[in-house]
Amino acid sequence: MDDTHDANSDPVDLSVDLAGVRMQNPVMTASGTSGYGPEYAPYIDINALGAFVTKSVTLRPREGNPQPRTVETASGMLNAIGLANVGLDRFIADKVPYLGTLRVPVIVNVAGHNLEEYVAVCRALDDVPCVAIVELNVSCPNVEDGLDWGTDADRLKRLVSATRAVLNRAKLMVKLTPNTGDVAALARAAIDGGAAILSMINTLRGMAINVDTRRPMLANVTGGLSGPAITPVAVFMVHEVYEKVAREAAIPIVGMGGIRTWRDAAEFIIAGASAVAVGTATFIDPRAPLAVVDGLENHLRRHHIARIADLTGTLTR
């Protein structure tokens, strides 16, 4: 059969449903790569995405780690930004007005030093009408306490339960770490705590050394590895969680980790993701997420697949 026969006449539905939050297509930005929106807006029509994800917001402002805090590696990059952000009060006063003008769902990534800080930020964001989803960042590998919550199933469940209790409107998404021996157990803990959506994976812990000076290339010594180098790990972990936990629980997964092209995105979706996030690739081509949308649409047309949702979890062994 000719794969392109009548492709343009086939109706295609790219919309996805994330726990009741409707997205016009399955592609969003990844936290930490597009600022709060205005920084990215000159390069792309944000309203053409499925959703927009902000950088992390903490209760109080954070300056982040000292420079240098990014370094390019083979097939990726290391970052040790350290959750630098303006803090909750300035986020609401200065950043929310712009976010409120967007016509796509807004997802705010939330981080904290302790349970009380997470709860305080989530409670405040639940009162912000434009915030559709709160993404708990429990998996940042480049701050001192960044993995404390995300690598212990019991602590993770307590944190998710506490934040879920103060979210009456916004949906709760939990971002899982790959820096663990059992990602499915962490996914199960997040779901048991009340997560409506899972996002995965965050960066892998890594380091780079200048062999001439014999010094680390990051001031923080270690950082989080992102980019194409981690894609196979991310696809495997998405499939692992989908098969062992998420499918039965009917919990959607947002897959991420080095997505550059529509083919990368399709891998994640076939592995079990309902939606995908593009991050590091935007540093090379800010329009990469829109190219992923177009590529997925063309792929569905070529294969006469009516809905992107019909592609989720269709891996054939």
XYZ file of C-alpha atoms in Angstrom:
317
model
C 0.000 0.000 0.000
C 1.262 3.504 -0.829
C 1.977 5.119 2.543
C 1.135 8.582 1.232
C -2.112 7.729 -0.579
C -4.815 10.294 0.173
C -2.834 11.340 3.258
C -4.069 14.920 3.137
C -7.702 13.803 3.177
C -7.451 11.780 6.372
C -8.851 13.609 9.420
C -6.349 13.733 12.283
C -7.087 14.545 15.917
C -3.933 15.677 17.722
C -5.703 16.657 20.943
C -4.949 14.923 24.206
C -6.571 14.887 27.625
C -4.308 15.156 30.657
C -6.515 14.360 33.637
C -9.236 16.641 32.308
C -6.904 19.325 30.934
C -7.457 19.515 27.192
C -4.453 20.141 24.947
C -4.804 20.885 21.229
C -1.726 18.775 20.517
C 0.595 16.601 22.632
C 3.678 18.867 22.603
C 4.729 21.222 25.396
C 7.922 22.898 26.535
C 10.047 21.356 29.272
C 10.517 23.192 32.536
C 13.592 25.364 32.782
C 14.157 25.822 29.062
C 11.752 28.630 28.127
C 11.684 30.934 31.131
C 8.279 32.257 32.103
C 7.025 32.788 28.547
C 8.068 36.273 27.395
C 11.646 35.074 26.947
C 10.468 32.465 24.454
C 7.654 34.363 22.752
C 9.822 36.261 20.213
C 10.862 32.952 18.636
C 7.671 30.913 18.527
C 3.902 31.182 18.705
C 3.405 29.695 22.160
C -0.324 29.379 21.477
C 0.452 26.811 18.776
C 1.784 24.406 21.411
C -0.240 21.953 23.449
C 0.788 23.615 26.717
C 3.468 25.876 28.160
C 5.597 24.860 31.148
C 7.357 27.518 33.211
C 10.711 27.258 34.905
C 10.668 26.266 38.570
C 9.049 28.531 41.151
C 10.046 28.377 44.814
C 8.589 30.106 47.860
C 11.455 32.582 48.059
C 13.725 33.896 45.292
C 16.808 31.821 44.484
C 19.966 33.068 42.785
C 20.958 29.559 41.785
C 24.429 28.087 41.564
C 27.566 30.072 40.656
C 28.900 30.268 37.097
C 29.811 28.374 35.033
C 26.622 26.371 35.297
C 26.134 24.960 31.803
C 28.480 22.950 29.621
C 27.961 21.194 26.311
C 28.714 17.483 26.216
C 28.660 14.793 23.543
C 25.021 14.557 22.407
C 23.766 16.706 25.246
C 24.469 19.294 27.910
C 25.025 19.488 31.630
C 23.302 22.187 33.631
C 23.615 23.183 37.253
C 21.351 26.223 37.227
C 20.246 25.492 40.776
C 16.572 26.435 40.379
C 17.295 30.149 39.982
C 13.954 31.968 39.981
C 12.147 35.113 41.108
C 10.189 33.482 43.919
C 6.453 33.041 44.412
C 5.455 36.650 45.120
C 7.222 38.136 42.095
C 6.046 35.243 39.934
C 2.429 36.048 40.736
C 2.916 39.808 40.440
C 5.202 39.977 37.406
C 4.878 36.726 35.439
C 1.266 35.623 35.822
C -0.173 38.627 33.901
C 1.582 37.427 30.735
C 0.768 33.781 31.351
C -2.874 34.753 31.743
C -2.939 35.955 28.130
C -1.991 32.543 26.736
C -4.695 30.437 25.119
C -3.034 27.137 25.983
C -2.848 25.423 29.372
C -0.152 26.788 31.674
C 1.856 24.346 33.774
C 3.939 25.731 36.628
C 6.906 23.742 37.913
C 7.216 23.950 41.715
C 10.235 23.212 43.906
C 10.993 23.609 47.611
C 13.388 22.878 50.461
C 10.764 21.190 52.611
C 7.166 19.994 52.613
C 5.847 23.274 53.994
C 7.374 25.267 51.135
C 5.929 22.963 48.486
C 2.503 23.199 50.109
C 2.617 26.981 50.400
C 3.491 27.466 46.724
C 0.889 24.949 45.545
C -1.816 26.541 47.697
C -1.071 29.969 46.227
C -0.969 28.711 42.643
C -4.329 26.980 43.033
C -5.815 30.474 43.330
C -4.273 31.590 40.018
C -6.902 30.916 37.321
C -4.486 30.519 34.405
C -2.511 27.730 36.112
C -4.031 24.483 34.852
C -1.434 22.064 36.211
C 1.161 22.200 38.970
C 4.260 20.094 38.265
C 6.103 19.002 41.405
C 9.840 19.108 40.829
C 11.096 16.402 43.171
C 13.912 15.279 40.914
C 16.398 18.110 40.337
C 19.937 16.679 40.605
C 21.842 19.959 40.766
C 20.717 21.424 44.098
C 21.733 20.084 47.490
C 18.330 18.702 48.435
C 16.963 18.275 44.915
C 16.620 14.492 45.022
C 15.650 14.074 48.683
C 11.940 13.804 47.970
C 12.110 12.116 44.604
C 14.205 9.055 45.454
C 12.384 7.873 48.583
C 8.967 6.361 47.860
C 7.541 6.984 51.338
C 8.675 10.607 51.461
C 7.449 11.169 47.927
C 4.006 9.817 48.765
C 3.786 12.113 51.821
C 4.793 15.141 49.774
C 2.376 14.402 46.954
C -0.443 13.764 49.416
C 0.209 17.038 51.237
C 0.302 19.130 48.066
C -2.686 17.357 46.557
C -4.702 18.314 49.640
C -4.364 22.040 48.873
C -5.082 21.781 45.137
C -8.822 22.101 44.670
C -8.748 23.290 41.058
C -5.338 22.774 39.441
C -4.253 19.245 38.535
C -1.147 17.734 40.123
C 1.692 16.372 37.986
C 4.790 14.789 39.529
C 8.145 14.857 37.729
C 10.066 11.637 38.319
C 13.812 11.202 38.549
C 15.862 8.720 36.513
C 18.430 8.654 39.321
C 16.858 5.633 40.981
C 16.953 1.871 40.866
C 13.171 1.464 40.646
C 11.316 4.235 38.831
C 8.086 2.195 38.837
C 8.053 2.158 42.649
C 8.376 5.941 42.707
C 5.613 6.270 40.125
C 3.371 4.076 42.261
C 4.107 6.184 45.341
C 3.269 9.389 43.442
C -0.015 7.932 42.209
C -0.903 6.613 45.665
C -0.251 10.097 47.016
C -2.711 11.623 44.560
C -0.809 12.517 41.399
C -3.123 12.936 38.422
C -0.296 13.009 35.858
C 3.321 11.847 35.772
C 6.125 13.589 33.872
C 9.403 11.832 33.179
C 12.273 11.962 33.108
C 14.262 14.736 34.701
C 17.969 14.991 33.999
C 20.549 12.336 34.833
C 23.281 13.278 37.272
C 26.636 13.755 35.587
C 29.882 15.713 35.498
C 32.508 16.927 33.048
C 36.210 17.588 33.656
C 38.649 19.939 31.939
C 41.601 17.613 31.417
C 44.089 20.485 31.040
C 43.252 22.151 34.356
C 41.970 18.928 35.960
C 39.075 20.922 37.338
C 35.336 20.344 36.981
C 33.739 22.278 34.147
C 30.777 23.221 36.336
C 31.245 25.370 39.431
C 28.790 23.035 41.153
C 31.008 20.080 40.099
C 27.992 17.987 39.061
C 24.886 18.812 37.078
C 21.960 17.333 35.220
C 22.529 15.730 31.830
C 19.884 16.433 29.196
C 19.672 16.126 25.424
C 19.737 13.206 22.974
C 22.218 11.249 25.106
C 19.463 10.388 27.594
C 16.643 9.587 25.145
C 16.974 5.770 25.225
C 16.983 5.829 29.030
C 13.922 8.057 29.085
C 11.987 5.951 26.564
C 12.749 2.806 28.583
C 11.626 4.383 31.852
C 8.409 5.734 30.332
C 7.595 2.277 29.028
C 8.485 0.680 32.371
C 6.159 2.978 34.282
C 3.396 2.695 31.686
C 3.471 -1.095 31.729
C 3.834 -1.595 35.469
C 1.828 1.259 36.944
C 0.305 4.009 34.815
C -1.751 2.044 32.295
C -3.710 0.146 34.929
C -4.150 3.281 37.026
C -5.249 5.300 33.948
C -2.661 7.965 34.753
C -1.279 9.873 31.736
C 2.473 10.289 31.287
C 4.261 13.297 29.812
C 7.477 11.916 28.315
C 10.660 13.914 27.913
C 14.386 13.469 27.586
C 16.304 14.630 24.527
C 13.374 14.936 22.133
C 14.534 16.711 18.970
C 12.266 15.406 16.205
C 8.810 13.969 15.696
C 10.370 10.513 15.533
C 11.741 10.954 19.050
C 8.321 12.093 20.218
C 6.619 9.148 18.520
C 8.946 6.755 20.346
C 7.832 8.156 23.699
C 4.160 7.990 22.737
C 4.395 4.419 21.467
C 6.227 3.545 24.705
C 3.291 4.846 26.749
C 3.351 8.656 26.925
C 0.191 10.645 26.252
C 2.131 13.869 25.650
C 5.744 14.980 25.306
C 7.922 17.902 26.323
C 10.742 19.434 24.285
C 13.514 21.171 26.211
C 17.210 21.137 25.315
C 16.446 21.065 21.575
C 14.962 24.565 21.850
C 18.431 25.944 22.594
C 19.464 24.836 19.107
C 16.181 25.558 17.340
C 13.479 27.425 19.293
C 10.898 26.211 16.782
C 11.679 22.543 17.382
C 8.427 21.889 19.319
C 6.312 23.101 16.384
C 8.286 20.922 13.988
C 7.503 17.990 16.268
C 3.775 18.829 16.088
C 3.849 18.989 12.287
C 5.819 15.764 12.032
C 3.444 13.863 14.298
C 0.457 15.078 12.284
C 2.048 13.948 9.033
C 2.954 10.594 10.576
C -0.641 9.981 11.618
C -1.889 10.901 8.151
C 0.595 8.600 6.427
C -0.415 5.679 8.607
C -4.147 6.516 8.606
C -4.272 6.883 12.385
C -7.241 9.053 13.334
C -6.120 10.192 16.790
C -2.760 10.732 18.450
C -4.271 9.107 21.540
C -4.574 5.866 19.550
C -0.772 5.725 19.312
C -0.131 5.722 23.060
C 1.241 2.470 24.408
C 1.103 0.614 21.091
C 4.547 -0.986 21.297
C 4.426 -4.435 19.702
C 6.824 -6.942 21.163
